[in-house]
Amino acid sequence: MLRYVLNRLLQAIPTVLLVTALVFLMLYLIPGDPAEIYVGENQASPEMLESIREQMGLNRPIYVQYFDYIWKALQGISGGP
């Protein structure tokens, strides 16, 4: 029985990684700039938008953003790309 449970848990790892990758990509590919959405209706300068992108980590490579997303998910911290 223990062997069965361990097998199932090991099989779940690729499934969970695939699902998290798909969710991350869906969040990444939605239209609009997250920094502009964060600012809202207010007009923001390009410098302010770049500062927000830096704070949110949006200027980092996509694979770094994904690993950060996974790390935060494991810790229970909310947040998108």
Short mmCIF file of N, CA and C in Angstrom, two decimals:
data_model
loop_
_atom_site.label_atom_id
_atom_site.label_comp_id
_atom_site.label_asym_id
_atom_site.label_seq_id
_atom_site.Cartn_x
_atom_site.Cartn_y
_atom_site.Cartn_z
N MET A 1 0.83 -1.20 0.00
CA MET A 1 0.00 0.00 0.00
C MET A 1 0.87 1.26 0.00
N LEU A 2 1.93 1.26 0.80
CA LEU A 2 2.83 2.40 0.86
C LEU A 2 3.51 2.61 -0.50
N ARG A 3 3.86 1.53 -1.14
CA ARG A 3 4.49 1.61 -2.46
C ARG A 3 3.52 2.23 -3.47
N TYR A 4 2.27 1.88 -3.41
CA TYR A 4 1.25 2.43 -4.30
C TYR A 4 1.12 3.94 -4.09
N VAL A 5 1.07 4.36 -2.84
CA VAL A 5 0.91 5.78 -2.52
C VAL A 5 2.14 6.55 -3.02
N LEU A 6 3.32 6.02 -2.79
CA LEU A 6 4.53 6.69 -3.26
C LEU A 6 4.57 6.78 -4.78
N ASN A 7 4.16 5.71 -5.45
CA ASN A 7 4.08 5.73 -6.91
C ASN A 7 3.14 6.82 -7.40
N ARG A 8 1.99 6.91 -6.79
CA ARG A 8 1.00 7.92 -7.19
C ARG A 8 1.52 9.33 -6.94
N LEU A 9 2.21 9.53 -5.83
CA LEU A 9 2.78 10.85 -5.54
C LEU A 9 3.85 11.22 -6.56
N LEU A 10 4.69 10.27 -6.92
CA LEU A 10 5.72 10.53 -7.92
C LEU A 10 5.11 10.82 -9.29
N GLN A 11 4.01 10.16 -9.60
CA GLN A 11 3.34 10.41 -10.87
C GLN A 11 2.64 11.77 -10.88
N ALA A 12 2.30 12.27 -9.71
CA ALA A 12 1.60 13.55 -9.62
C ALA A 12 2.54 14.73 -9.88
N ILE A 13 3.82 14.56 -9.64
CA ILE A 13 4.76 15.67 -9.80
C ILE A 13 4.76 16.24 -11.22
N PRO A 14 4.90 15.44 -12.27
CA PRO A 14 4.86 16.03 -13.62
C PRO A 14 3.51 16.68 -13.95
N THR A 15 2.44 16.11 -13.44
CA THR A 15 1.12 16.68 -13.68
C THR A 15 1.00 18.05 -13.05
N VAL A 16 1.46 18.18 -11.83
CA VAL A 16 1.40 19.47 -11.14
C VAL A 16 2.28 20.49 -11.85
N LEU A 17 3.47 20.09 -12.27
CA LEU A 17 4.35 21.00 -13.00
C LEU A 17 3.72 21.45 -14.32
N LEU A 18 3.09 20.53 -15.02
CA LEU A 18 2.43 20.88 -16.28
C LEU A 18 1.28 21.86 -16.05
N VAL A 19 0.48 21.61 -15.04
CA VAL A 19 -0.66 22.49 -14.74
C VAL A 19 -0.16 23.88 -14.34
N THR A 20 0.87 23.95 -13.49
CA THR A 20 1.39 25.26 -13.10
C THR A 20 1.99 26.00 -14.29
N ALA A 21 2.65 25.27 -15.19
CA ALA A 21 3.21 25.90 -16.39
C ALA A 21 2.09 26.46 -17.27
N LEU A 22 1.01 25.71 -17.43
CA LEU A 22 -0.11 26.19 -18.24
C LEU A 22 -0.78 27.41 -17.62
N VAL A 23 -0.96 27.40 -16.30
CA VAL A 23 -1.57 28.55 -15.62
C VAL A 23 -0.67 29.76 -15.76
N PHE A 24 0.64 29.57 -15.55
CA PHE A 24 1.58 30.67 -15.68
C PHE A 24 1.55 31.26 -17.09
N LEU A 25 1.57 30.39 -18.09
CA LEU A 25 1.55 30.87 -19.47
C LEU A 25 0.24 31.60 -19.79
N MET A 26 -0.87 31.12 -19.26
CA MET A 26 -2.14 31.82 -19.50
C MET A 26 -2.09 33.22 -18.87
N LEU A 27 -1.54 33.33 -17.66
CA LEU A 27 -1.42 34.64 -17.03
C LEU A 27 -0.45 35.53 -17.80
N TYR A 28 0.59 34.94 -18.34
CA TYR A 28 1.60 35.69 -19.07
C TYR A 28 1.09 36.17 -20.42
N LEU A 29 0.24 35.40 -21.05
CA LEU A 29 -0.20 35.71 -22.41
C LEU A 29 -1.47 36.54 -22.51
N ILE A 30 -2.13 36.83 -21.37
CA ILE A 30 -3.33 37.65 -21.46
C ILE A 30 -2.95 39.05 -21.96
N PRO A 31 -3.85 39.67 -22.70
CA PRO A 31 -3.53 40.98 -23.25
C PRO A 31 -3.36 42.04 -22.16
N GLY A 32 -2.52 42.99 -22.46
CA GLY A 32 -2.32 44.11 -21.55
C GLY A 32 -1.01 44.01 -20.80
N ASP A 33 -0.53 45.15 -20.37
CA ASP A 33 0.70 45.24 -19.59
C ASP A 33 0.33 45.20 -18.11
N PRO A 34 0.84 44.25 -17.34
CA PRO A 34 0.51 44.18 -15.92
C PRO A 34 0.84 45.46 -15.16
N ALA A 35 1.91 46.15 -15.55
CA ALA A 35 2.27 47.39 -14.86
C ALA A 35 1.21 48.47 -15.12
N GLU A 36 0.72 48.55 -16.34
CA GLU A 36 -0.32 49.53 -16.66
C GLU A 36 -1.64 49.17 -15.97
N ILE A 37 -1.93 47.89 -15.90
CA ILE A 37 -3.14 47.45 -15.20
C ILE A 37 -3.04 47.77 -13.72
N TYR A 38 -1.86 47.60 -13.15
CA TYR A 38 -1.61 47.90 -11.73
C TYR A 38 -1.83 49.38 -11.44
N VAL A 39 -1.37 50.24 -12.35
CA VAL A 39 -1.53 51.69 -12.16
C VAL A 39 -3.00 52.07 -12.29
N GLY A 40 -3.72 51.41 -13.18
CA GLY A 40 -5.15 51.68 -13.34
C GLY A 40 -5.39 52.83 -14.29
N GLU A 41 -6.38 53.63 -13.96
CA GLU A 41 -6.80 54.73 -14.84
C GLU A 41 -5.82 55.89 -14.83
N ASN A 42 -4.97 55.97 -13.85
CA ASN A 42 -4.01 57.07 -13.76
C ASN A 42 -2.99 56.98 -14.88
N GLN A 43 -2.62 58.12 -15.41
CA GLN A 43 -1.58 58.17 -16.43
C GLN A 43 -0.22 58.07 -15.72
N ALA A 44 0.58 57.14 -16.17
CA ALA A 44 1.89 56.93 -15.56
C ALA A 44 2.98 57.23 -16.57
N SER A 45 4.07 57.77 -16.06
CA SER A 45 5.21 58.06 -16.93
C SER A 45 5.91 56.75 -17.27
N PRO A 46 6.65 56.73 -18.37
CA PRO A 46 7.40 55.51 -18.72
C PRO A 46 8.37 55.09 -17.62
N GLU A 47 8.95 56.07 -16.92
CA GLU A 47 9.88 55.75 -15.83
C GLU A 47 9.15 55.05 -14.68
N MET A 48 7.94 55.53 -14.39
CA MET A 48 7.14 54.91 -13.32
C MET A 48 6.75 53.48 -13.70
N LEU A 49 6.35 53.29 -14.95
CA LEU A 49 5.99 51.95 -15.40
C LEU A 49 7.18 51.00 -15.34
N GLU A 50 8.36 51.50 -15.71
CA GLU A 50 9.56 50.67 -15.65
C GLU A 50 9.91 50.32 -14.21
N SER A 51 9.70 51.27 -13.31
CA SER A 51 9.94 51.02 -11.89
C SER A 51 8.99 49.95 -11.35
N ILE A 52 7.73 50.00 -11.76
CA ILE A 52 6.75 49.01 -11.34
C ILE A 52 7.11 47.64 -11.91
N ARG A 53 7.52 47.61 -13.18
CA ARG A 53 7.95 46.33 -13.79
C ARG A 53 9.13 45.74 -13.03
N GLU A 54 10.06 46.59 -12.61
CA GLU A 54 11.22 46.14 -11.83
C GLU A 54 10.76 45.55 -10.49
N GLN A 55 9.86 46.24 -9.81
CA GLN A 55 9.36 45.78 -8.51
C GLN A 55 8.61 44.46 -8.65
N MET A 56 7.84 44.31 -9.72
CA MET A 56 7.05 43.10 -9.93
C MET A 56 7.88 41.97 -10.54
N GLY A 57 9.10 42.28 -11.00
CA GLY A 57 9.95 41.26 -11.60
C GLY A 57 9.60 40.94 -13.04
N LEU A 58 8.88 41.83 -13.70
CA LEU A 58 8.43 41.58 -15.07
C LEU A 58 9.52 41.79 -16.11
N ASN A 59 10.63 42.36 -15.71
CA ASN A 59 11.72 42.60 -16.66
C ASN A 59 12.73 41.45 -16.65
N ARG A 60 12.49 40.44 -15.84
CA ARG A 60 13.38 39.27 -15.79
C ARG A 60 12.96 38.26 -16.86
N PRO A 61 13.87 37.35 -17.21
CA PRO A 61 13.51 36.32 -18.21
C PRO A 61 12.31 35.49 -17.75
N ILE A 62 11.57 34.96 -18.72
CA ILE A 62 10.32 34.26 -18.41
C ILE A 62 10.57 33.03 -17.54
N TYR A 63 11.69 32.32 -17.75
CA TYR A 63 11.94 31.14 -16.94
C TYR A 63 12.23 31.52 -15.48
N VAL A 64 12.86 32.67 -15.25
CA VAL A 64 13.09 33.13 -13.88
C VAL A 64 11.76 33.51 -13.24
N GLN A 65 10.90 34.16 -14.01
CA GLN A 65 9.57 34.51 -13.51
C GLN A 65 8.78 33.24 -13.15
N TYR A 66 8.91 32.20 -13.97
CA TYR A 66 8.19 30.95 -13.72
C TYR A 66 8.69 30.29 -12.43
N PHE A 67 10.00 30.22 -12.25
CA PHE A 67 10.52 29.60 -11.03
C PHE A 67 10.16 30.42 -9.79
N ASP A 68 10.12 31.74 -9.94
CA ASP A 68 9.67 32.58 -8.84
C ASP A 68 8.18 32.32 -8.54
N TYR A 69 7.40 32.13 -9.59
CA TYR A 69 5.97 31.81 -9.46
C TYR A 69 5.78 30.49 -8.71
N ILE A 70 6.60 29.48 -9.09
CA ILE A 70 6.53 28.18 -8.41
C ILE A 70 6.92 28.32 -6.95
N TRP A 71 8.02 29.06 -6.70
CA TRP A 71 8.49 29.23 -5.33
C TRP A 71 7.43 29.91 -4.45
N LYS A 72 6.80 30.95 -4.99
CA LYS A 72 5.76 31.64 -4.23
C LYS A 72 4.53 30.74 -4.04
N ALA A 73 4.21 29.93 -5.04
CA ALA A 73 3.08 29.00 -4.90
C ALA A 73 3.36 27.99 -3.80
N LEU A 74 4.57 27.50 -3.73
CA LEU A 74 4.93 26.55 -2.67
C LEU A 74 4.87 27.18 -1.29
N GLN A 75 5.13 28.46 -1.22
CA GLN A 75 5.09 29.18 0.06
C GLN A 75 3.68 29.69 0.38
N GLY A 76 2.78 29.63 -0.61
CA GLY A 76 1.42 30.10 -0.38
C GLY A 76 1.26 31.60 -0.55
N ILE A 77 2.18 32.22 -1.28
CA ILE A 77 2.12 33.65 -1.53
C ILE A 77 1.41 33.87 -2.86
N SER A 78 0.45 34.80 -2.87
CA SER A 78 -0.28 35.04 -4.13
C SER A 78 0.52 35.99 -5.00
N GLY A 79 0.19 35.97 -6.26
CA GLY A 79 0.85 36.86 -7.21
C GLY A 79 1.02 36.18 -8.55
N GLY A 80 0.89 36.95 -9.59
CA GLY A 80 1.06 36.44 -10.93
C GLY A 80 2.41 36.79 -11.49
N PRO A 81 2.57 36.65 -12.81
CA PRO A 81 3.83 36.96 -13.45
C PRO A 81 4.21 38.41 -13.34
#
